[in-house]
CSV table of C-alpha atoms in Angstrom, one decimal:
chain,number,residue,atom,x,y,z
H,22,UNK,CA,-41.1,-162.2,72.7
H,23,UNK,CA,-41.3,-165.9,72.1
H,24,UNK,CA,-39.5,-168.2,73.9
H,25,UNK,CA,-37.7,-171.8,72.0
H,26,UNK,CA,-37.8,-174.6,74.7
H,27,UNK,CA,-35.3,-177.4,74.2
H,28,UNK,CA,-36.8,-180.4,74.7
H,29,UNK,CA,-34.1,-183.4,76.1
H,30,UNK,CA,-35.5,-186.8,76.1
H,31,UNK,CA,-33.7,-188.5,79.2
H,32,UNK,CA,-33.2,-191.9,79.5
H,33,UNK,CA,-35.8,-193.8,81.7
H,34,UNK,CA,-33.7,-194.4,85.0
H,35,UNK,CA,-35.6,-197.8,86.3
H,36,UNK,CA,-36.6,-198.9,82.7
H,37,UNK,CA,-34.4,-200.6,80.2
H,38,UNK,CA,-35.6,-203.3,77.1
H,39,UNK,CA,-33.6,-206.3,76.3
H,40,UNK,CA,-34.4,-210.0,76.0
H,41,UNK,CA,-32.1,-212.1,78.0
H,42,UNK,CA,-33.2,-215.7,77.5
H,43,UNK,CA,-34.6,-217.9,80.1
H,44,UNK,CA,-35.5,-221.3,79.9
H,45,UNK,CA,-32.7,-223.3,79.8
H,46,UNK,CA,-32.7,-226.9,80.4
H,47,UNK,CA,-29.0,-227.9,79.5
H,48,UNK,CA,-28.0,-227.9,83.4
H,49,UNK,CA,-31.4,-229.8,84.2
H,50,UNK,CA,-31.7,-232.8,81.7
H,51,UNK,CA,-28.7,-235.3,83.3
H,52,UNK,CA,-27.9,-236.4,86.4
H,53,UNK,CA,-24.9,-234.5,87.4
H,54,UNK,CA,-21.8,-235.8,88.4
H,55,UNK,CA,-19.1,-233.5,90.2
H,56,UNK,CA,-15.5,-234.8,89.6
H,57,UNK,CA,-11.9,-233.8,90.9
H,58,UNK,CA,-9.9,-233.9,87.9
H,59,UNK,CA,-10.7,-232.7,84.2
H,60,UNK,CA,-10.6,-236.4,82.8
H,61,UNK,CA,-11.5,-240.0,83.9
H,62,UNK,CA,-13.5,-243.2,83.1
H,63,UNK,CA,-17.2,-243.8,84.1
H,64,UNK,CA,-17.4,-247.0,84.5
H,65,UNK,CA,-20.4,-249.2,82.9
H,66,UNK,CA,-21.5,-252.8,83.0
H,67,UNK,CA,-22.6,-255.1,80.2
H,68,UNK,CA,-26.0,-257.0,79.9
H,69,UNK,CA,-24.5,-260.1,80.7
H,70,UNK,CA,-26.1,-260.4,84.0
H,71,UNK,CA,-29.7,-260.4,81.7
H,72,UNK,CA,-29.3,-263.5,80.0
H,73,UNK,CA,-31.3,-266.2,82.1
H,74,UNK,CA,-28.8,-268.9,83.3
H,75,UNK,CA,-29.6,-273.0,83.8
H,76,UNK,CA,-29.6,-272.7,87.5
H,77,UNK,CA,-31.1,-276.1,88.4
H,78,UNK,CA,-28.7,-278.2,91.3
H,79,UNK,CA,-30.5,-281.0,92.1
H,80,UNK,CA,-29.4,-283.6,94.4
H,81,UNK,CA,-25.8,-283.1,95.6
H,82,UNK,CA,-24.9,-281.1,92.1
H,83,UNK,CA,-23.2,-278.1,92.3
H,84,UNK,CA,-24.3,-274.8,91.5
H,85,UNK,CA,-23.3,-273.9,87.8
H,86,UNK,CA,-20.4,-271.8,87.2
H,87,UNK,CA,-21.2,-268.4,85.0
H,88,UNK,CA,-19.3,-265.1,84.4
H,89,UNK,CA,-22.1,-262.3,84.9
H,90,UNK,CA,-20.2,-259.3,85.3
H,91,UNK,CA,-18.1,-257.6,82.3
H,92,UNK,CA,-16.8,-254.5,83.1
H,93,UNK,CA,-16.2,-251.3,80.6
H,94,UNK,CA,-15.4,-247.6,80.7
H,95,UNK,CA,-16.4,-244.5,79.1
H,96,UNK,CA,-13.9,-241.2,79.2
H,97,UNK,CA,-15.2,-238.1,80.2
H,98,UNK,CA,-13.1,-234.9,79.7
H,99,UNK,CA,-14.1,-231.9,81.3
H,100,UNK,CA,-13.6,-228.6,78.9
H,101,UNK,CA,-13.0,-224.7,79.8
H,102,UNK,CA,-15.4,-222.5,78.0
H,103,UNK,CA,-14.9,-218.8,78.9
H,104,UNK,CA,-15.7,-215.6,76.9
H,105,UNK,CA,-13.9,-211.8,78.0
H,106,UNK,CA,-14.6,-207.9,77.5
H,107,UNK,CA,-12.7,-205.0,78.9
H,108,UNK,CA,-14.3,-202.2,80.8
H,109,UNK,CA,-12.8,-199.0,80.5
H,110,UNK,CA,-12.9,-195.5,82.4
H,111,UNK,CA,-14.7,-194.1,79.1
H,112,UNK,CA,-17.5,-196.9,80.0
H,113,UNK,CA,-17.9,-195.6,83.7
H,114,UNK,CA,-18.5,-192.5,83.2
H,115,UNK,CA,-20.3,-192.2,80.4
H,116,UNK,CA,-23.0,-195.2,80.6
H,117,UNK,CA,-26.0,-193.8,82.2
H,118,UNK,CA,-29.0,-195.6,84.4
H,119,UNK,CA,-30.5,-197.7,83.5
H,120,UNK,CA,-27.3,-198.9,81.9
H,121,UNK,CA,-25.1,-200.2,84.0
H,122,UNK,CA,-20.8,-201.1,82.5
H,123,UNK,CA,-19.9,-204.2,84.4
H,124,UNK,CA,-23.1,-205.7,84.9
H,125,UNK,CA,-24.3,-205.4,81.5
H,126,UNK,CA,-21.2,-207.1,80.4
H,127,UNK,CA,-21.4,-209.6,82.6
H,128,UNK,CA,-25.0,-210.4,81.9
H,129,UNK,CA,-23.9,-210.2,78.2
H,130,UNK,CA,-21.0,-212.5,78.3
H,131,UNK,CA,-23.1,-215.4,80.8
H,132,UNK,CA,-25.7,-215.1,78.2
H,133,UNK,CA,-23.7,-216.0,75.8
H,134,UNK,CA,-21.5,-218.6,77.2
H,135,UNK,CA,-25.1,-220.5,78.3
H,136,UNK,CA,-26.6,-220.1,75.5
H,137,UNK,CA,-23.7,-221.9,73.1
H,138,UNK,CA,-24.2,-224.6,75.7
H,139,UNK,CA,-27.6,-225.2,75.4
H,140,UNK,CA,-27.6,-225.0,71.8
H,141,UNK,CA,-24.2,-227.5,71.7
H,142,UNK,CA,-26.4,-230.0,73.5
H,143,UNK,CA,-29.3,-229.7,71.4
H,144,UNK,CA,-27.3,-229.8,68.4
H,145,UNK,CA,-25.5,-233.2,69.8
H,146,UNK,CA,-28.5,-234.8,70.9
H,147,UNK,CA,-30.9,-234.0,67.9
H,148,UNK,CA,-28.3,-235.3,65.3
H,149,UNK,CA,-30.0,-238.3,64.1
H,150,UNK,CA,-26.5,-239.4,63.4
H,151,UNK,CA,-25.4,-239.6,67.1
H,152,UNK,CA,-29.5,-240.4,68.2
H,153,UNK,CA,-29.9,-243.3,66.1
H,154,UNK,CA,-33.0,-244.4,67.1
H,155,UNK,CA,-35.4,-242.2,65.4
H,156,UNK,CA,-37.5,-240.8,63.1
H,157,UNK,CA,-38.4,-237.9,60.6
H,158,UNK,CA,-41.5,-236.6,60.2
H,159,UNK,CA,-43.3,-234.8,57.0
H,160,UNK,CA,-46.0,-233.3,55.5
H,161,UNK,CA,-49.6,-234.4,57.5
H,162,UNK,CA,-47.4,-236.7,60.1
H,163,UNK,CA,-45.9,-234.0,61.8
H,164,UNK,CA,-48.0,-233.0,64.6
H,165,UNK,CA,-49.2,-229.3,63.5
H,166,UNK,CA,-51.7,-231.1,61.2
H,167,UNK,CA,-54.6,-231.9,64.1
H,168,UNK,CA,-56.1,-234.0,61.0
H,169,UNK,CA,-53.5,-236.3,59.3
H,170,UNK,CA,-51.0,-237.1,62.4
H,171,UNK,CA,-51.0,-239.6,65.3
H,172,UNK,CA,-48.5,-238.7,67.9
H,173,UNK,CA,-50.1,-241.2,70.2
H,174,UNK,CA,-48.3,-243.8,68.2
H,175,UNK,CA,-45.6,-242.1,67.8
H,176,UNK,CA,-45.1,-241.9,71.4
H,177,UNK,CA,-45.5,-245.4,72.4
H,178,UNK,CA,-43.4,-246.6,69.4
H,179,UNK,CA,-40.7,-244.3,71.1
H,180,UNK,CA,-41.1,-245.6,74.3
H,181,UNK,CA,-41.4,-249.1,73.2
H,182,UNK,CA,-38.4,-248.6,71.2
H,183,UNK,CA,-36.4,-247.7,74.6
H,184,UNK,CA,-37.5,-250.3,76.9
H,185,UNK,CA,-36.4,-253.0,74.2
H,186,UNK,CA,-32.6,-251.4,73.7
H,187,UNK,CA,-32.0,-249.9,77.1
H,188,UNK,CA,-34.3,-252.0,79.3
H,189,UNK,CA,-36.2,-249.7,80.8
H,190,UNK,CA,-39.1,-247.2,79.3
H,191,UNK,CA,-38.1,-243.7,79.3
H,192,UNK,CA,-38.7,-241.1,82.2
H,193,UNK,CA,-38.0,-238.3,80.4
H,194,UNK,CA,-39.2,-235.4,76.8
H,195,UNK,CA,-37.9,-232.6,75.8
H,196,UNK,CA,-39.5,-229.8,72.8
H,197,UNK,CA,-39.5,-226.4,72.1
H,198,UNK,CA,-42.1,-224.4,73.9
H,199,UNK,CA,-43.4,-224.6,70.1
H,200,UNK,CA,-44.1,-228.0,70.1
H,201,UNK,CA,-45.4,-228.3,73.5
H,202,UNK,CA,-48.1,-225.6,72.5
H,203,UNK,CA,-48.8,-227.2,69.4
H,204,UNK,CA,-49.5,-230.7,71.5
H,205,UNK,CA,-51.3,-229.2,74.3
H,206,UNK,CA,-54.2,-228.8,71.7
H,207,UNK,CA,-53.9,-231.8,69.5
H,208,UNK,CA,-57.2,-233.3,69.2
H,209,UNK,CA,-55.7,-236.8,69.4
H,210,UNK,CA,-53.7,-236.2,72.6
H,211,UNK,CA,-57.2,-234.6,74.4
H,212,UNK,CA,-58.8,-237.9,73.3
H,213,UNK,CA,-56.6,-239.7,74.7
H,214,UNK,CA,-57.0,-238.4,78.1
H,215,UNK,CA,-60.8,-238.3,77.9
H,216,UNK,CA,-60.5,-234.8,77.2
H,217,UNK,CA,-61.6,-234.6,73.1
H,218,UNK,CA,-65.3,-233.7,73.9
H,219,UNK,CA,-65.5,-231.5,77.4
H,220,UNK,CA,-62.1,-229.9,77.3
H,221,UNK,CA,-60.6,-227.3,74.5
H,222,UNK,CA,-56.8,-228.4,75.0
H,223,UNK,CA,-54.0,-226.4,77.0
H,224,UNK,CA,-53.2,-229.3,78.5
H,225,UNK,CA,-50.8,-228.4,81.8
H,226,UNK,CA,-46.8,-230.4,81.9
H,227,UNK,CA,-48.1,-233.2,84.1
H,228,UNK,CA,-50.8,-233.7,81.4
H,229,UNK,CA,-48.9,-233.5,78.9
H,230,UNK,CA,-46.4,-236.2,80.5
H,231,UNK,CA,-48.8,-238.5,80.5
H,232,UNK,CA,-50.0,-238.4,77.7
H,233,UNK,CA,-46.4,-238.9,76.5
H,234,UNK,CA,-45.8,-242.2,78.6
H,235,UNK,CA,-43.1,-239.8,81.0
H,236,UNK,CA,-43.0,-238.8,84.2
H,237,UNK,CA,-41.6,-235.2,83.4
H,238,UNK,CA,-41.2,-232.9,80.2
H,239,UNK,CA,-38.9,-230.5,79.8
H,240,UNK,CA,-40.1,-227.4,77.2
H,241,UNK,CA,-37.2,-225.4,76.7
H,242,UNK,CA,-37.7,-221.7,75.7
H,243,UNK,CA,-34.8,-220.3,75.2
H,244,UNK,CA,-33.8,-218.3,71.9
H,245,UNK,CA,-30.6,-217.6,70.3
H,246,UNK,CA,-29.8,-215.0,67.5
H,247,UNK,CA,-29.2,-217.7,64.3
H,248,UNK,CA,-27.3,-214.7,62.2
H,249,UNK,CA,-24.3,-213.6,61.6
H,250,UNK,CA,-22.3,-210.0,62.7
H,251,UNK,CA,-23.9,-207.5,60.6
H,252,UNK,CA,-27.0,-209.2,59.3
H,253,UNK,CA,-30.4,-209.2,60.2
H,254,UNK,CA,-31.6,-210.7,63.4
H,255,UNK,CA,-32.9,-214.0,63.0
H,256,UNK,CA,-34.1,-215.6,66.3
H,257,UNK,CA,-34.0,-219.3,66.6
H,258,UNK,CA,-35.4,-221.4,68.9
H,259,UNK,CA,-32.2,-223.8,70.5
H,260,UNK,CA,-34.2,-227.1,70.8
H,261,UNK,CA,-35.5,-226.5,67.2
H,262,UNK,CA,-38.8,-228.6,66.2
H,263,UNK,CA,-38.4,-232.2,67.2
H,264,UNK,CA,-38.6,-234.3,70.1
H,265,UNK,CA,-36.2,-236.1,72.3
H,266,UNK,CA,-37.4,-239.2,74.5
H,267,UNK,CA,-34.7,-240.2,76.8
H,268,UNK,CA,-33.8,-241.8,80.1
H,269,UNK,CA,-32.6,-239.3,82.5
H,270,UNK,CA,-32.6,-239.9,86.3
H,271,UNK,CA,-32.4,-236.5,88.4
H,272,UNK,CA,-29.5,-238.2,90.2
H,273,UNK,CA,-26.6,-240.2,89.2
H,274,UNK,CA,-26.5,-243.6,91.3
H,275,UNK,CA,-24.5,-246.9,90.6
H,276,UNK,CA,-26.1,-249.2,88.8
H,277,UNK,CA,-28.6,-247.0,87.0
H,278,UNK,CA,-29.7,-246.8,82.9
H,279,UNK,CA,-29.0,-243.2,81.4
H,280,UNK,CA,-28.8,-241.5,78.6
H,281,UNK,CA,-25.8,-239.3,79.2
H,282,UNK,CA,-24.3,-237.4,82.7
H,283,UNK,CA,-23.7,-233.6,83.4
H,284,UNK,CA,-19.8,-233.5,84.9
H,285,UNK,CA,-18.5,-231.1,86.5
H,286,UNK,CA,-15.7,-230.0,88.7
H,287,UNK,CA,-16.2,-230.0,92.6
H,288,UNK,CA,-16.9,-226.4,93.7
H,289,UNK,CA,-17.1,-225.2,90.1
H,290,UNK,CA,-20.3,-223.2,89.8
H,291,UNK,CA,-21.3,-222.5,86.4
H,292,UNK,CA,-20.7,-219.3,84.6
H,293,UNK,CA,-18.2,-217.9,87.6
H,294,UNK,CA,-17.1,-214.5,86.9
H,295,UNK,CA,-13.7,-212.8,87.1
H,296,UNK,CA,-12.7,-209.4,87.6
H,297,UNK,CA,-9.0,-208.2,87.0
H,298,UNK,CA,-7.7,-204.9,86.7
H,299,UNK,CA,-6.2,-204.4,83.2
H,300,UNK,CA,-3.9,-201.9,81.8
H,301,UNK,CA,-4.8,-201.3,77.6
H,302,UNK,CA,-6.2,-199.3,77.7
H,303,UNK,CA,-5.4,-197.9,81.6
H,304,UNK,CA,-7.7,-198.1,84.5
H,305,UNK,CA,-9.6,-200.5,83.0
H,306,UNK,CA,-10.9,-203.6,84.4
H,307,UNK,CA,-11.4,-207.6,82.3
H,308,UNK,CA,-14.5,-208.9,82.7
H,309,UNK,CA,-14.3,-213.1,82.0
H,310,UNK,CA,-17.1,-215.3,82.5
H,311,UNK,CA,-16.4,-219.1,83.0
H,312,UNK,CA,-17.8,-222.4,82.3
H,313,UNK,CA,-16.2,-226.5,82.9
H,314,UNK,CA,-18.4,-229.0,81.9
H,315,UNK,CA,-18.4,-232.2,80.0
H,316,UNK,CA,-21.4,-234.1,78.8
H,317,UNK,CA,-20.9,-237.7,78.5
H,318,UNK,CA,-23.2,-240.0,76.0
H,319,UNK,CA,-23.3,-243.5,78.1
H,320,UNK,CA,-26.1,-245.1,76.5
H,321,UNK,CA,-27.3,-243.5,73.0
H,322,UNK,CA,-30.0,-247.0,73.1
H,323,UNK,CA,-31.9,-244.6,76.3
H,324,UNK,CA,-32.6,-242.2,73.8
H,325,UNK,CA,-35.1,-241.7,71.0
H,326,UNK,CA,-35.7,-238.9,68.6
H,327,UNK,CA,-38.9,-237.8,66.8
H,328,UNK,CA,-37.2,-235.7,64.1
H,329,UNK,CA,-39.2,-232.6,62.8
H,330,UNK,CA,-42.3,-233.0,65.2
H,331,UNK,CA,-44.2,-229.4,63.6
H,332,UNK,CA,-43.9,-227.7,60.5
């Protein structure tokens, strides 16, 4: 007599597939500032102490009298971002390893809450309305085409650019891990390093740097789902396809040149999670992940954009 088997495929207990981004730069890029209160001023000096002054005396003349210091502020309003979801006892019990109900959730809703931030930055700061030094690239400029582009230029007449408006050259690039890859092997970039006949490319950060006139890069990999509810998924990269040279000291000092400021509140951690018992439906439990952050533009002449950088 033959027997039927019934076959039950289990889920895998230690195993479980999903793509939670990494790669976020949006927490690294400006000096951060923590702050008591949601609003304030930063305050921010003029160039009037530049201009060169006639400071001749002579004899028993007296020193000149000049006004070098004006004085200016800048609000800053730190904002509330939070996103919820309910657990309920149907969740508990019926989610199995490798699944887990509160921490997917929470690892769901902190996803999403940092991802809208880094692509809210990116959109801000790659607006060549708000960046206004800049430009667009098309066709054989843009850097994909090893033959018809010259970054090299492009990169000094971005730094050059800088040092003229803001005073100092710029410390700081940001790209796509797209664009990085794509410079890493650009035949013009190797040659400018001495690398164009004994070296095939894959040029490391510090390399890179370099040969961008920085001391650091910052290649963003992060990925975001560029569709709406019900459609198709259509992964987009957050920093897109351009470039972004700026000024951007790790730490905020007085009397410093930068492009912009992270604030925050004092003892605020980003993306801080709450759990609270809720009651609809019973026995279940909220699940809120929270954000406060402001970033503050202080100097949009710190900044330049290469618009477009790869096909």
């Amino acid at each position: 007599m033959s027997q039927t088997k019934a076959i039950v495929d289990k889920l895998l207990t230690n195993v479980s597939a999903a793509y939670v981004p990494t790669g976020y730069i949006s927490e690294s890029l400006f000096p951060q500032i923590k702050v008591m209160q949601n609003s304030g001023l930063l305050g921010k000096y003029s160039n009037s102490h530049l201009r060169i002054q006639n400071s001749l005396m002579g004899g028993k003349g007296k020193a000149r009298r000049v006004e070098v210091i004006q004085r200016e502020t800048t609000n800053y309003n730190v904002e509330t971002h939070g996103l919820h979801d309910v657990v309920t006892p149907d969740d508990y019990d019926n989610v199995e390893k490798p699944f887990d109900a509160e921490k997917d959730t929470t690892m769901g809703l902190a996803t999403a809450l940092w991802l809208g931030k880094e692509v809210s930055l990116s959109q801000t700061l790659t607006s060549t309305s708000i960046i206004t030094q800049n430009v667009t690239l098309s066709g054989s400029d843009q850097y994909s085409d090893y033959t018809g582009s010259d970054p090299i230029d492009d990169f000094r007449n971005a730094v050059n650019t800088i040092r003229t408006a803001a005073g100092i050259p710029p410390d700081t690039a940001v790209m796509d891990w797209a664009v990085a890859d794509r410079l890493r092997f650009h035949p013009a970039i190797l040659s400018s390093l001495g690398y164009a006949a004994n070296r095939a490319g894959n040029l490391s950060d510090a390399e890179l740097a370099h040969a961008l006139g920085v001391k650091r890069i910052l290649v963003a990999s992060a990925t975001y789902n560029n569709s709406n509810e019900g459609q198709a998924d259509n992964m987009s990269a957050c920093w897109g396809k351009d470039i972004l040279f700026l000024v951007a000291p790790k730490t905020a000092m007085p009397y410093q040149v930068s492009a912009g400021y992270y604030i925050t509140k004092v003892n605020q951690q980003p993306r801080k999670v709450f759990k609270t018992p809720v009651n609809n439906p019973p026995e279940s439990n909220q699940i809120l992940v929270q954000d406060k952050y402001d970033y503050l533009l202080s100097n949009t002449k710190a900044a330049f954009l290469i618009k477009d950088a790869i096909a």
